Short mmCIF file of C-alpha atoms in Angstrom, two decimals:
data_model
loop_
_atom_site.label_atom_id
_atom_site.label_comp_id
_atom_site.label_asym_id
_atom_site.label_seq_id
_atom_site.Cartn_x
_atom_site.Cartn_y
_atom_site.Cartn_z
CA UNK A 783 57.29 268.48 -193.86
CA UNK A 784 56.34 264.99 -195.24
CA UNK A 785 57.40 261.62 -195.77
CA UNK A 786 57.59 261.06 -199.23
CA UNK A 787 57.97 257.55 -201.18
CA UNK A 788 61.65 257.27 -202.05
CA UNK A 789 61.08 256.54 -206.29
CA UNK A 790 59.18 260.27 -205.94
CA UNK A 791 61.77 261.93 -203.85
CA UNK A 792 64.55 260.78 -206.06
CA UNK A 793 63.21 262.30 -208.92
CA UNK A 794 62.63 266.01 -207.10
CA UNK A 795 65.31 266.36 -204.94
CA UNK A 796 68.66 265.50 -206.71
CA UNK A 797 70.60 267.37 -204.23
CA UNK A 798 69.66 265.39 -201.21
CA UNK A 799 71.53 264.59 -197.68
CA UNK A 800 71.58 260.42 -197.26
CA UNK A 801 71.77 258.91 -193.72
CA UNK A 802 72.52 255.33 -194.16
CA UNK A 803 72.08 253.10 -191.25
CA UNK A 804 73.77 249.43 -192.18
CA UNK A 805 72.06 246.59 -190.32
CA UNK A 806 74.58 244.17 -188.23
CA UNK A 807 73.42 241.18 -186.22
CA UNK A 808 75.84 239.70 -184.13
CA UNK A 809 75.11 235.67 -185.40
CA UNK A 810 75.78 236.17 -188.98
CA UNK A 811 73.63 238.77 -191.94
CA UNK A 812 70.81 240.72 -190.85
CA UNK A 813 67.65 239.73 -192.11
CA UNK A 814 64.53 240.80 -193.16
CA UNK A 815 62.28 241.24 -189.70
CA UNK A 816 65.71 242.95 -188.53
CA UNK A 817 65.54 245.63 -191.69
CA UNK A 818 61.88 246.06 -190.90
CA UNK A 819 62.03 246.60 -187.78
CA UNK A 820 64.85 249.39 -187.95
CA UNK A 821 63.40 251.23 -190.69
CA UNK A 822 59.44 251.32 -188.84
CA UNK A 823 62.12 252.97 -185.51
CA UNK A 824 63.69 255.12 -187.32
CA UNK A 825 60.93 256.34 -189.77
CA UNK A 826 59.23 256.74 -185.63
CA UNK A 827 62.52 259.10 -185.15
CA UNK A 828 62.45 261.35 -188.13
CA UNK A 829 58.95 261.60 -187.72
CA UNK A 830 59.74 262.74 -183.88
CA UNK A 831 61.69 265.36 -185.03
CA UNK A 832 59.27 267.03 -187.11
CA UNK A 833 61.89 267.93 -190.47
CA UNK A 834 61.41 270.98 -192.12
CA UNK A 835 61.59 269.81 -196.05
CA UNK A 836 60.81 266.70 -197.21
CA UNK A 837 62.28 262.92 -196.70
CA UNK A 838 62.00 259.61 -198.01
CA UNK A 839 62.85 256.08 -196.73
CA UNK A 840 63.91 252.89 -197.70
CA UNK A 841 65.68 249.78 -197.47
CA UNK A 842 68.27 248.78 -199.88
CA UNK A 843 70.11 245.14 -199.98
CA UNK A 844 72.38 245.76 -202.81
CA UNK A 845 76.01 245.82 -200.33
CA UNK A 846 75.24 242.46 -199.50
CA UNK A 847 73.72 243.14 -196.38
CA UNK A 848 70.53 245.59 -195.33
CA UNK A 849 71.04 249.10 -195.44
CA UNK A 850 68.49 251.85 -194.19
CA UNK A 851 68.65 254.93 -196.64
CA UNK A 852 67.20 258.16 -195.46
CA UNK A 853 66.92 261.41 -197.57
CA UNK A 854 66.47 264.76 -196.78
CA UNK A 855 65.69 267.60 -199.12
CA UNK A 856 67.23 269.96 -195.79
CA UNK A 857 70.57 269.60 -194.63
CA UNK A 858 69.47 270.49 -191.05
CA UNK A 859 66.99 267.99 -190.81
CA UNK A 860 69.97 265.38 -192.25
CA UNK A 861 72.41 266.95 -189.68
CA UNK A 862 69.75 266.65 -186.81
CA UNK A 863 68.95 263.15 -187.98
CA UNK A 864 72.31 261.85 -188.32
CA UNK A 865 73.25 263.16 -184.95
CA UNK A 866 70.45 261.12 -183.34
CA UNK A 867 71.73 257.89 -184.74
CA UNK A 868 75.79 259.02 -184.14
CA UNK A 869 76.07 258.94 -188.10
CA UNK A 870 79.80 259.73 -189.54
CA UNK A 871 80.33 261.63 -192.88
CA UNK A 872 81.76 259.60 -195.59
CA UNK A 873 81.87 259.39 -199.70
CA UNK A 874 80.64 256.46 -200.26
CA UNK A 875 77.20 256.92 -202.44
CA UNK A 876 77.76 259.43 -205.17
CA UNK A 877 75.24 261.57 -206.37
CA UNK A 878 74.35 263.04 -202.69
CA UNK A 879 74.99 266.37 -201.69
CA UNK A 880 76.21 264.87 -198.20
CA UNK A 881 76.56 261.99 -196.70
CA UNK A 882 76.68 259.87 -193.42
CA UNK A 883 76.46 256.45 -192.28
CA UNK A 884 76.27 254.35 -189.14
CA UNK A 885 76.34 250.97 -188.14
CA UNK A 886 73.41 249.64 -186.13
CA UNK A 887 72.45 246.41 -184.18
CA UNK A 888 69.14 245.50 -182.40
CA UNK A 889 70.65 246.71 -179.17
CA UNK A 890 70.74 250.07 -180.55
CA UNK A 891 67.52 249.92 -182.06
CA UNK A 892 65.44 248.73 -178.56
CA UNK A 893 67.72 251.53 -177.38
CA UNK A 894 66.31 254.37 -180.06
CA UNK A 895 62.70 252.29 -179.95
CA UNK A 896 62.55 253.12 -175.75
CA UNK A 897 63.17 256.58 -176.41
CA UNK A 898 60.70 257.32 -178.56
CA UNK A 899 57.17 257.77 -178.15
CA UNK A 900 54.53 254.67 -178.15
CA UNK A 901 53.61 253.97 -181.81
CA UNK A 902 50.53 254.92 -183.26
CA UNK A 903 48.26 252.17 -183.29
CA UNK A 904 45.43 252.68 -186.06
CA UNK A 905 42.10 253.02 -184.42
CA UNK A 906 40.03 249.32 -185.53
CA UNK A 907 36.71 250.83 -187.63
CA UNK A 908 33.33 249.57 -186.08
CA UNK A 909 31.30 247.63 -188.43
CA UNK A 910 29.42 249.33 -191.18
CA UNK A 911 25.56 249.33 -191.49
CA UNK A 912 25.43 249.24 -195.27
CA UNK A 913 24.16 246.21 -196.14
CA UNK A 914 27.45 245.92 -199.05
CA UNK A 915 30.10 245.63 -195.65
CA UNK A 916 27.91 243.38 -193.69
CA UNK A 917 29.51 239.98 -192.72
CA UNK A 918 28.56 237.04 -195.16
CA UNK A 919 28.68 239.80 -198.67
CA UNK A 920 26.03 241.46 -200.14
CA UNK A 921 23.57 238.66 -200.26
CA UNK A 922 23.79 237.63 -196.88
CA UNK A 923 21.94 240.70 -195.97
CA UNK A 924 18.93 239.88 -198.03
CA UNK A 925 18.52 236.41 -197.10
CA UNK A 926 19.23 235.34 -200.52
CA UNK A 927 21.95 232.26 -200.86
CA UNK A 928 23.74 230.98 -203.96
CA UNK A 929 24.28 227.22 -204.77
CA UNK A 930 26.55 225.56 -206.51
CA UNK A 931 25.63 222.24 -206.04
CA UNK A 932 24.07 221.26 -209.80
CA UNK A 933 21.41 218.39 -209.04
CA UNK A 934 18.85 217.75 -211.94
CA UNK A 935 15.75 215.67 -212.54
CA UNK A 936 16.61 212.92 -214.94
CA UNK A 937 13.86 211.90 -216.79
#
């Protein structure tokens, strides 16, 4: 299905499967290029394996240290998932229907990132013709120019 934002998908699928992916680094807490980084290769995975229902992503901080939350409305697509990252059940996050976690470092992410498919780059737009896009505003189209500079005639 779709990627959905995560405030949305919490409030439709109660019953969801969470993959959590906590972020180590091997000099000291994770930061935030490491968190963003992880959760652009593993949105990049889900999105590889084409889920059935719906899922959402984000990153969370409150354990101290970066965590990558997944959700899956299907409990296939959260099996298939979590078996791509070697995720472990566990009870750690109430209010899931399941639950798995893993512990990840920027080895394994180069390692998921090199499996994976080139990313999408988005396709740069060539300039517009409308006068209202053109470089310099609206008014450097025209020829017009605006001045600030305030000089009178004193009398």
């Amino acid at each position: 299905m779709s990627r959905v934002p995560w405030h949305l998908f919490q409030d439709r699928q109660p019953q969801a499967h969470l993959v959590v992916g906590s972020i180590i680094q091997a000099n000291g807490p994770a930061g935030l290029n490491d968190s963003t980084a992880a959760l652009a290769v593993l949105r990049r995975l889900a999105r590889k394996q084409k889920p059935a229902g719906d899922y959402a992503a984000t990153v969370v901080r409150e354990a101290g240290w970066p965590e990558v939350y997944f959700a899956f409305a299907d409990e296939a697509d959260a099996q298939k998932f979590a078996a791509s990252v070697r995720a472990e059940p566990i009870a750690s996050y109430p209010g899931w229907a399941g639950q798995r976690a893993f512990a990840m470092d920027s080895a394994m992410i180069r390692e998921l990132e090199a499996a994976l498919p080139p990313a999408r780059m988005q396709p740069k737009q060539p300039p517009s013709d409308h006068p209202r896009f053109r470089r310099g505003g609206p008014r450097a189209a025209s020829g017009a120019t605006m001045r600030n500079d305030r000089t009178h005639d004193v009398a």
